[in-house]
């Protein structure tokens, strides 16, 4: 009998919403309850494409906006399938899900669309196109935090995009994206304590992990 697949769970939100902390806590909680789980994050700066993105974000290089958008998307695609001619590479997203491992992903295609469409001259529709065909998350939790509250959590760093004005524009684009009812969005109030946010995220995730076992993995 085929093994039940793992769930694809994504956390999205503006910078400082607590995504990385919550992804790590969720993976730990799932593992503690006997459910195999691993964390992934995008951009994955460890690959060749990821290094180009990292240099761009750190403002060590400048790239044309369409070009960098496609690089972010390519960085997701390269982590989806196993590159069979690449010796020693790790089994990737699709294989892990098929092996029954739940993947908890820190940012995905929705960040891609929200961040690029926050720039002048980019439509959400165009921005989603390069990610069409990627595995569709079973659950996308949006950590809701106003840009004003995010700013109180500390200064933005030196990376590109880390300004309050740009983050406000990103937030608006996420609001548009959340209108897509074909995606299982859940909004989580990220202004609560870390423990309360975790409880909320865990409860949505446990439900999703069980439900995903009997559902085929969709495509964006
Ligand atoms: P992080 O490593 O999670 O701090 O993300 C790095 C920055 O890159 C953050 O400001 C969000 C932004 N970002 C993440 N994914 C994408 C994407 O696909 N496209 C664009 N343009 N920006 C992205």
PDB file of C-alpha atoms and ligand atoms in Angstrom:
ATOM      1  CA  UNK A   1       0.000   0.000   0.000  1.00  0.00           C
ATOM      2  CA  UNK A   2       1.296   3.480  -0.894  1.00  0.00           C
ATOM      3  CA  UNK A   3       2.502   5.570   2.014  1.00  0.00           C
ATOM      4  CA  UNK A   4       0.297   8.569   2.921  1.00  0.00           C
ATOM      5  CA  UNK A   5       1.892  11.744   1.628  1.00  0.00           C
ATOM      6  CA  UNK A   6       3.100  14.592   3.768  1.00  0.00           C
ATOM      7  CA  UNK A   7       1.396  17.985   3.777  1.00  0.00           C
ATOM      8  CA  UNK A   8       2.804  21.124   2.188  1.00  0.00           C
ATOM      9  CA  UNK A   9       2.383  23.931   4.700  1.00  0.00           C
ATOM     10  CA  UNK A  10       3.539  27.478   3.964  1.00  0.00           C
ATOM     11  CA  UNK A  11       3.979  30.466   6.248  1.00  0.00           C
ATOM     12  CA  UNK A  12       3.791  33.881   4.624  1.00  0.00           C
ATOM     13  CA  UNK A  13       3.772  37.458   5.874  1.00  0.00           C
ATOM     14  CA  UNK A  14       5.704  40.703   5.866  1.00  0.00           C
ATOM     15  CA  UNK A  15       9.210  40.883   7.340  1.00  0.00           C
ATOM     16  CA  UNK A  16       9.363  40.642  11.182  1.00  0.00           C
ATOM     17  CA  UNK A  17       6.047  38.760  11.432  1.00  0.00           C
ATOM     18  CA  UNK A  18       7.834  35.812  13.103  1.00  0.00           C
ATOM     19  CA  UNK A  19       7.655  33.292  10.248  1.00  0.00           C
ATOM     20  CA  UNK A  20      11.048  31.694  10.783  1.00  0.00           C
ATOM     21  CA  UNK A  21      10.558  31.203  14.555  1.00  0.00           C
ATOM     22  CA  UNK A  22       7.099  29.759  14.013  1.00  0.00           C
ATOM     23  CA  UNK A  23       8.225  27.422  11.196  1.00  0.00           C
ATOM     24  CA  UNK A  24      10.924  25.986  13.483  1.00  0.00           C
ATOM     25  CA  UNK A  25       8.476  25.551  16.375  1.00  0.00           C
ATOM     26  CA  UNK A  26       5.911  23.886  14.151  1.00  0.00           C
ATOM     27  CA  UNK A  27       8.447  21.403  12.741  1.00  0.00           C
ATOM     28  CA  UNK A  28       9.562  20.551  16.283  1.00  0.00           C
ATOM     29  CA  UNK A  29       5.964  20.076  17.473  1.00  0.00           C
ATOM     30  CA  UNK A  30       5.062  17.850  14.502  1.00  0.00           C
ATOM     31  CA  UNK A  31       8.175  15.732  15.040  1.00  0.00           C
ATOM     32  CA  UNK A  32       7.463  15.424  18.783  1.00  0.00           C
ATOM     33  CA  UNK A  33       3.994  14.121  17.951  1.00  0.00           C
ATOM     34  CA  UNK A  34       5.480  11.430  15.708  1.00  0.00           C
ATOM     35  CA  UNK A  35       4.759  13.128  12.379  1.00  0.00           C
ATOM     36  CA  UNK A  36       7.839  13.356  10.107  1.00  0.00           C
ATOM     37  CA  UNK A  37       8.411  17.020   9.250  1.00  0.00           C
ATOM     38  CA  UNK A  38      11.137  19.229   7.831  1.00  0.00           C
ATOM     39  CA  UNK A  39      11.579  22.932   7.290  1.00  0.00           C
ATOM     40  CA  UNK A  40      12.450  24.593   3.995  1.00  0.00           C
ATOM     41  CA  UNK A  41      12.842  28.273   3.248  1.00  0.00           C
ATOM     42  CA  UNK A  42      12.775  30.497   0.190  1.00  0.00           C
ATOM     43  CA  UNK A  43      14.860  32.036  -1.084  1.00  0.00           C
ATOM     44  CA  UNK A  44      17.215  29.086  -0.534  1.00  0.00           C
ATOM     45  CA  UNK A  45      20.492  30.967  -0.637  1.00  0.00           C
ATOM     46  CA  UNK A  46      22.627  27.783  -0.740  1.00  0.00           C
ATOM     47  CA  UNK A  47      22.248  27.149  -4.494  1.00  0.00           C
ATOM     48  CA  UNK A  48      23.983  28.956  -7.356  1.00  0.00           C
ATOM     49  CA  UNK A  49      20.772  30.831  -8.160  1.00  0.00           C
ATOM     50  CA  UNK A  50      20.256  31.475  -4.444  1.00  0.00           C
ATOM     51  CA  UNK A  51      23.668  33.123  -4.242  1.00  0.00           C
ATOM     52  CA  UNK A  52      22.737  35.523  -7.064  1.00  0.00           C
ATOM     53  CA  UNK A  53      19.541  36.377  -5.139  1.00  0.00           C
ATOM     54  CA  UNK A  54      21.443  36.798  -1.888  1.00  0.00           C
ATOM     55  CA  UNK A  55      23.935  39.227  -3.464  1.00  0.00           C
ATOM     56  CA  UNK A  56      20.976  41.191  -4.883  1.00  0.00           C
ATOM     57  CA  UNK A  57      19.184  41.332  -1.511  1.00  0.00           C
ATOM     58  CA  UNK A  58      22.395  42.402   0.216  1.00  0.00           C
ATOM     59  CA  UNK A  59      22.755  45.153  -2.428  1.00  0.00           C
ATOM     60  CA  UNK A  60      26.094  43.751  -3.558  1.00  0.00           C
ATOM     61  CA  UNK A  61      24.705  43.509  -7.082  1.00  0.00           C
ATOM     62  CA  UNK A  62      21.916  45.126  -9.051  1.00  0.00           C
ATOM     63  CA  UNK A  63      19.590  43.090 -11.230  1.00  0.00           C
ATOM     64  CA  UNK A  64      16.758  44.119 -13.518  1.00  0.00           C
ATOM     65  CA  UNK A  65      13.357  43.627 -11.766  1.00  0.00           C
ATOM     66  CA  UNK A  66      11.858  41.055 -14.190  1.00  0.00           C
ATOM     67  CA  UNK A  67      15.125  39.131 -14.135  1.00  0.00           C
ATOM     68  CA  UNK A  68      15.284  38.919 -10.360  1.00  0.00           C
ATOM     69  CA  UNK A  69      11.632  37.903 -10.207  1.00  0.00           C
ATOM     70  CA  UNK A  70      12.370  34.960 -12.489  1.00  0.00           C
ATOM     71  CA  UNK A  71      15.434  34.036 -10.442  1.00  0.00           C
ATOM     72  CA  UNK A  72      13.346  33.835  -7.250  1.00  0.00           C
ATOM     73  CA  UNK A  73      10.907  31.575  -9.101  1.00  0.00           C
ATOM     74  CA  UNK A  74      13.724  29.447 -10.574  1.00  0.00           C
ATOM     75  CA  UNK A  75      15.058  29.041  -7.034  1.00  0.00           C
ATOM     76  CA  UNK A  76      11.721  27.494  -6.036  1.00  0.00           C
ATOM     77  CA  UNK A  77      11.585  25.229  -9.095  1.00  0.00           C
ATOM     78  CA  UNK A  78      15.097  23.922  -8.496  1.00  0.00           C
ATOM     79  CA  UNK A  79      14.081  22.767  -5.000  1.00  0.00           C
ATOM     80  CA  UNK A  80      10.920  20.973  -6.158  1.00  0.00           C
ATOM     81  CA  UNK A  81      12.325  18.077  -8.144  1.00  0.00           C
ATOM     82  CA  UNK A  82      15.270  15.765  -7.649  1.00  0.00           C
ATOM     83  CA  UNK A  83      18.001  16.722 -10.119  1.00  0.00           C
ATOM     84  CA  UNK A  84      18.898  13.163 -11.085  1.00  0.00           C
ATOM     85  CA  UNK A  85      22.104  14.065 -12.915  1.00  0.00           C
ATOM     86  CA  UNK A  86      23.413  16.001  -9.944  1.00  0.00           C
ATOM     87  CA  UNK A  87      25.335  13.504  -7.820  1.00  0.00           C
ATOM     88  CA  UNK A  88      24.884  13.693  -4.095  1.00  0.00           C
ATOM     89  CA  UNK A  89      22.067  16.220  -4.106  1.00  0.00           C
ATOM     90  CA  UNK A  90      19.388  15.910  -1.439  1.00  0.00           C
ATOM     91  CA  UNK A  91      15.955  14.472  -2.207  1.00  0.00           C
ATOM     92  CA  UNK A  92      13.822  17.498  -2.842  1.00  0.00           C
ATOM     93  CA  UNK A  93      10.347  18.789  -2.101  1.00  0.00           C
ATOM     94  CA  UNK A  94       8.241  16.460  -4.200  1.00  0.00           C
ATOM     95  CA  UNK A  95      10.129  13.334  -3.158  1.00  0.00           C
ATOM     96  CA  UNK A  96       9.928  14.249   0.523  1.00  0.00           C
ATOM     97  CA  UNK A  97       6.176  14.802   0.347  1.00  0.00           C
ATOM     98  CA  UNK A  98       5.762  11.433  -1.373  1.00  0.00           C
ATOM     99  CA  UNK A  99       7.859   9.837   1.385  1.00  0.00           C
ATOM    100  CA  UNK A 100       5.313  11.065   3.936  1.00  0.00           C
ATOM    101  CA  UNK A 101       7.340  14.016   5.212  1.00  0.00           C
ATOM    102  CA  UNK A 102       5.370  17.181   5.949  1.00  0.00           C
ATOM    103  CA  UNK A 103       7.201  20.260   4.691  1.00  0.00           C
ATOM    104  CA  UNK A 104       6.896  23.514   6.575  1.00  0.00           C
ATOM    105  CA  UNK A 105       8.010  26.245   4.197  1.00  0.00           C
ATOM    106  CA  UNK A 106       9.132  29.736   5.175  1.00  0.00           C
ATOM    107  CA  UNK A 107       7.861  31.844   2.195  1.00  0.00           C
ATOM    108  CA  UNK A 108       6.817  30.509  -1.204  1.00  0.00           C
ATOM    109  CA  UNK A 109       5.375  31.740  -4.507  1.00  0.00           C
ATOM    110  CA  UNK A 110       3.071  34.206  -2.705  1.00  0.00           C
ATOM    111  CA  UNK A 111       6.069  36.179  -1.420  1.00  0.00           C
ATOM    112  CA  UNK A 112       7.331  36.159  -4.992  1.00  0.00           C
ATOM    113  CA  UNK A 113       4.112  37.708  -6.283  1.00  0.00           C
ATOM    114  CA  UNK A 114       3.613  40.120  -3.370  1.00  0.00           C
ATOM    115  CA  UNK A 115       7.162  41.520  -3.357  1.00  0.00           C
ATOM    116  CA  UNK A 116       7.527  42.008  -7.116  1.00  0.00           C
ATOM    117  CA  UNK A 117       3.998  43.340  -7.663  1.00  0.00           C
ATOM    118  CA  UNK A 118       4.684  45.921  -4.927  1.00  0.00           C
ATOM    119  CA  UNK A 119       7.106  47.464  -7.448  1.00  0.00           C
ATOM    120  CA  UNK A 120       5.668  49.896 -10.020  1.00  0.00           C
ATOM    121  CA  UNK A 121       4.532  48.389 -13.323  1.00  0.00           C
ATOM    122  CA  UNK A 122       4.050  44.759 -12.225  1.00  0.00           C
ATOM    123  CA  UNK A 123       0.648  43.051 -12.145  1.00  0.00           C
ATOM    124  CA  UNK A 124      -0.099  40.247  -9.688  1.00  0.00           C
ATOM    125  CA  UNK A 125      -1.218  38.120 -12.606  1.00  0.00           C
ATOM    126  CA  UNK A 126       2.138  38.402 -14.402  1.00  0.00           C
ATOM    127  CA  UNK A 127       4.001  37.853 -11.164  1.00  0.00           C
ATOM    128  CA  UNK A 128       2.246  34.531 -10.415  1.00  0.00           C
ATOM    129  CA  UNK A 129       2.864  33.079 -13.908  1.00  0.00           C
ATOM    130  CA  UNK A 130       6.413  31.683 -13.461  1.00  0.00           C
ATOM    131  CA  UNK A 131       5.261  29.679 -10.414  1.00  0.00           C
ATOM    132  CA  UNK A 132       2.294  28.067 -12.194  1.00  0.00           C
ATOM    133  CA  UNK A 133       2.755  24.281 -11.914  1.00  0.00           C
ATOM    134  CA  UNK A 134       4.656  24.280  -8.617  1.00  0.00           C
ATOM    135  CA  UNK A 135       3.161  22.030  -5.905  1.00  0.00           C
ATOM    136  CA  UNK A 136       0.170  23.761  -4.363  1.00  0.00           C
ATOM    137  CA  UNK A 137       0.323  24.178  -0.604  1.00  0.00           C
ATOM    138  CA  UNK A 138      -2.342  22.364   1.397  1.00  0.00           C
ATOM    139  CA  UNK A 139      -2.356  25.328   3.766  1.00  0.00           C
ATOM    140  CA  UNK A 140      -0.952  28.865   3.614  1.00  0.00           C
ATOM    141  CA  UNK A 141      -0.906  30.660   6.939  1.00  0.00           C
ATOM    142  CA  UNK A 142      -0.548  34.411   6.674  1.00  0.00           C
ATOM    143  CA  UNK A 143       1.027  35.924   9.776  1.00  0.00           C
ATOM    144  CA  UNK A 144      -0.837  39.198  10.003  1.00  0.00           C
ATOM    145  CA  UNK A 145       1.082  42.081  11.539  1.00  0.00           C
ATOM    146  CA  UNK A 146       0.624  45.735  10.673  1.00  0.00           C
ATOM    147  CA  UNK A 147       3.706  47.453   9.251  1.00  0.00           C
ATOM    148  CA  UNK A 148       3.571  49.786  12.305  1.00  0.00           C
ATOM    149  CA  UNK A 149       3.756  46.816  14.713  1.00  0.00           C
ATOM    150  CA  UNK A 150       6.466  45.208  12.601  1.00  0.00           C
ATOM    151  CA  UNK A 151       8.543  48.381  12.851  1.00  0.00           C
ATOM    152  CA  UNK A 152       8.242  48.228  16.683  1.00  0.00           C
ATOM    153  CA  UNK A 153       9.888  44.787  16.638  1.00  0.00           C
ATOM    154  CA  UNK A 154      13.200  46.376  15.737  1.00  0.00           C
ATOM    155  CA  UNK A 155      14.909  48.228  12.986  1.00  0.00           C
ATOM    156  CA  UNK A 156      14.869  46.764   9.528  1.00  0.00           C
ATOM    157  CA  UNK A 157      18.273  45.545   8.455  1.00  0.00           C
ATOM    158  CA  UNK A 158      20.314  46.629   5.516  1.00  0.00           C
ATOM    159  CA  UNK A 159      18.721  44.351   2.914  1.00  0.00           C
ATOM    160  CA  UNK A 160      16.793  45.535  -0.090  1.00  0.00           C
ATOM    161  CA  UNK A 161      13.005  45.748   0.566  1.00  0.00           C
ATOM    162  CA  UNK A 162      13.468  46.451   4.298  1.00  0.00           C
ATOM    163  CA  UNK A 163      11.671  49.790   4.483  1.00  0.00           C
ATOM    164  CA  UNK A 164       8.270  50.510   6.038  1.00  0.00           C
ATOM    165  CA  UNK A 165       6.907  52.048   2.812  1.00  0.00           C
ATOM    166  CA  UNK A 166       7.777  49.004   0.719  1.00  0.00           C
ATOM    167  CA  UNK A 167       6.492  46.585   3.382  1.00  0.00           C
ATOM    168  CA  UNK A 168       3.141  48.456   3.393  1.00  0.00           C
ATOM    169  CA  UNK A 169       2.895  47.966  -0.364  1.00  0.00           C
ATOM    170  CA  UNK A 170       3.767  44.261   0.055  1.00  0.00           C
ATOM    171  CA  UNK A 171       1.050  43.904   2.709  1.00  0.00           C
ATOM    172  CA  UNK A 172      -1.537  45.316   0.277  1.00  0.00           C
ATOM    173  CA  UNK A 173      -0.480  42.855  -2.400  1.00  0.00           C
ATOM    174  CA  UNK A 174      -0.822  39.969   0.059  1.00  0.00           C
ATOM    175  CA  UNK A 175      -4.369  41.187   0.781  1.00  0.00           C
ATOM    176  CA  UNK A 176      -5.148  40.906  -2.942  1.00  0.00           C
ATOM    177  CA  UNK A 177      -3.605  37.434  -3.123  1.00  0.00           C
ATOM    178  CA  UNK A 178      -5.700  36.238  -0.170  1.00  0.00           C
ATOM    179  CA  UNK A 179      -8.858  36.847  -2.229  1.00  0.00           C
ATOM    180  CA  UNK A 180      -7.989  33.708  -4.242  1.00  0.00           C
ATOM    181  CA  UNK A 181     -10.376  31.150  -2.773  1.00  0.00           C
ATOM    182  CA  UNK A 182      -8.656  28.259  -4.591  1.00  0.00           C
ATOM    183  CA  UNK A 183      -5.842  28.577  -2.040  1.00  0.00           C
ATOM    184  CA  UNK A 184      -6.430  27.478   1.568  1.00  0.00           C
ATOM    185  CA  UNK A 185      -5.444  30.741   3.296  1.00  0.00           C
ATOM    186  CA  UNK A 186      -5.665  31.093   7.060  1.00  0.00           C
ATOM    187  CA  UNK A 187      -4.898  34.440   8.646  1.00  0.00           C
ATOM    188  CA  UNK A 188      -3.073  34.238  11.972  1.00  0.00           C
ATOM    189  CA  UNK A 189      -2.869  37.228  14.317  1.00  0.00           C
ATOM    190  CA  UNK A 190       0.906  37.569  14.683  1.00  0.00           C
ATOM    191  CA  UNK A 191       0.599  40.283  17.339  1.00  0.00           C
ATOM    192  CA  UNK A 192      -0.225  37.581  19.931  1.00  0.00           C
ATOM    193  CA  UNK A 193       2.496  36.010  22.110  1.00  0.00           C
ATOM    194  CA  UNK A 194       4.852  33.533  20.426  1.00  0.00           C
ATOM    195  CA  UNK A 195       3.115  30.695  22.322  1.00  0.00           C
ATOM    196  CA  UNK A 196      -0.372  31.752  21.271  1.00  0.00           C
ATOM    197  CA  UNK A 197       0.659  32.141  17.623  1.00  0.00           C
ATOM    198  CA  UNK A 198       2.224  28.677  17.829  1.00  0.00           C
ATOM    199  CA  UNK A 199      -0.985  27.154  19.261  1.00  0.00           C
ATOM    200  CA  UNK A 200      -3.038  28.626  16.454  1.00  0.00           C
ATOM    201  CA  UNK A 201      -0.587  27.479  13.779  1.00  0.00           C
ATOM    202  CA  UNK A 202      -0.341  23.975  15.278  1.00  0.00           C
ATOM    203  CA  UNK A 203      -4.062  23.478  15.354  1.00  0.00           C
ATOM    204  CA  UNK A 204      -4.512  24.446  11.688  1.00  0.00           C
ATOM    205  CA  UNK A 205      -1.515  22.296  10.729  1.00  0.00           C
ATOM    206  CA  UNK A 206      -2.608  19.125  12.546  1.00  0.00           C
ATOM    207  CA  UNK A 207      -5.931  19.288  10.777  1.00  0.00           C
ATOM    208  CA  UNK A 208      -4.171  19.790   7.419  1.00  0.00           C
ATOM    209  CA  UNK A 209      -1.660  16.966   7.937  1.00  0.00           C
ATOM    210  CA  UNK A 210      -4.535  14.506   8.507  1.00  0.00           C
ATOM    211  CA  UNK A 211      -6.662  15.837   5.649  1.00  0.00           C
ATOM    212  CA  UNK A 212      -3.769  15.869   3.122  1.00  0.00           C
ATOM    213  CA  UNK A 213      -3.256  12.102   3.498  1.00  0.00           C
ATOM    214  CA  UNK A 214      -6.349  11.380   1.442  1.00  0.00           C
ATOM    215  CA  UNK A 215      -5.989  14.240  -1.053  1.00  0.00           C
ATOM    216  CA  UNK A 216      -3.816  14.441  -4.168  1.00  0.00           C
ATOM    217  CA  UNK A 217      -1.110  17.106  -4.182  1.00  0.00           C
ATOM    218  CA  UNK A 218      -2.367  19.992  -6.313  1.00  0.00           C
ATOM    219  CA  UNK A 219      -0.528  22.439  -8.569  1.00  0.00           C
ATOM    220  CA  UNK A 220      -0.457  26.213  -8.500  1.00  0.00           C
TER     221      UNK A 220
HETATM  222  P1  LIG B   1      14.042  36.235   4.040  1.00  0.00           P
HETATM  223  O1  LIG B   1      15.257  35.385   3.811  1.00  0.00           O
HETATM  224  O2  LIG B   1      12.817  35.429   4.394  1.00  0.00           O
HETATM  225  O3  LIG B   1      14.301  37.399   4.959  1.00  0.00           O
HETATM  226  O4  LIG B   1      13.651  36.862   2.601  1.00  0.00           O
HETATM  227  C1  LIG B   1      14.534  37.706   1.958  1.00  0.00           C
HETATM  228  C2  LIG B   1      13.823  38.876   1.323  1.00  0.00           C
HETATM  229  O5  LIG B   1      13.440  38.534  -0.013  1.00  0.00           O
HETATM  230  C3  LIG B   1      12.581  39.389   2.027  1.00  0.00           C
HETATM  231  O6  LIG B   1      12.611  40.817   2.023  1.00  0.00           O
HETATM  232  C4  LIG B   1      11.451  38.890   1.157  1.00  0.00           C
HETATM  233  C5  LIG B   1      12.048  38.836  -0.212  1.00  0.00           C
HETATM  234  N1  LIG B   1      11.501  37.773  -1.060  1.00  0.00           N
HETATM  235  C6  LIG B   1      11.269  36.483  -0.716  1.00  0.00           C
HETATM  236  N2  LIG B   1      10.834  35.778  -1.764  1.00  0.00           N
HETATM  237  C7  LIG B   1      10.787  36.647  -2.805  1.00  0.00           C
HETATM  238  C8  LIG B   1      10.427  36.501  -4.172  1.00  0.00           C
HETATM  239  O7  LIG B   1      10.071  35.430  -4.660  1.00  0.00           O
HETATM  240  N3  LIG B   1      10.508  37.623  -4.949  1.00  0.00           N
HETATM  241  C9  LIG B   1      10.909  38.828  -4.446  1.00  0.00           C
HETATM  242  N4  LIG B   1      10.972  39.873  -5.278  1.00  0.00           N
HETATM  243  N5  LIG B   1      11.273  38.986  -3.165  1.00  0.00           N
HETATM  244  C10 LIG B   1      11.193  37.916  -2.354  1.00  0.00           C
END
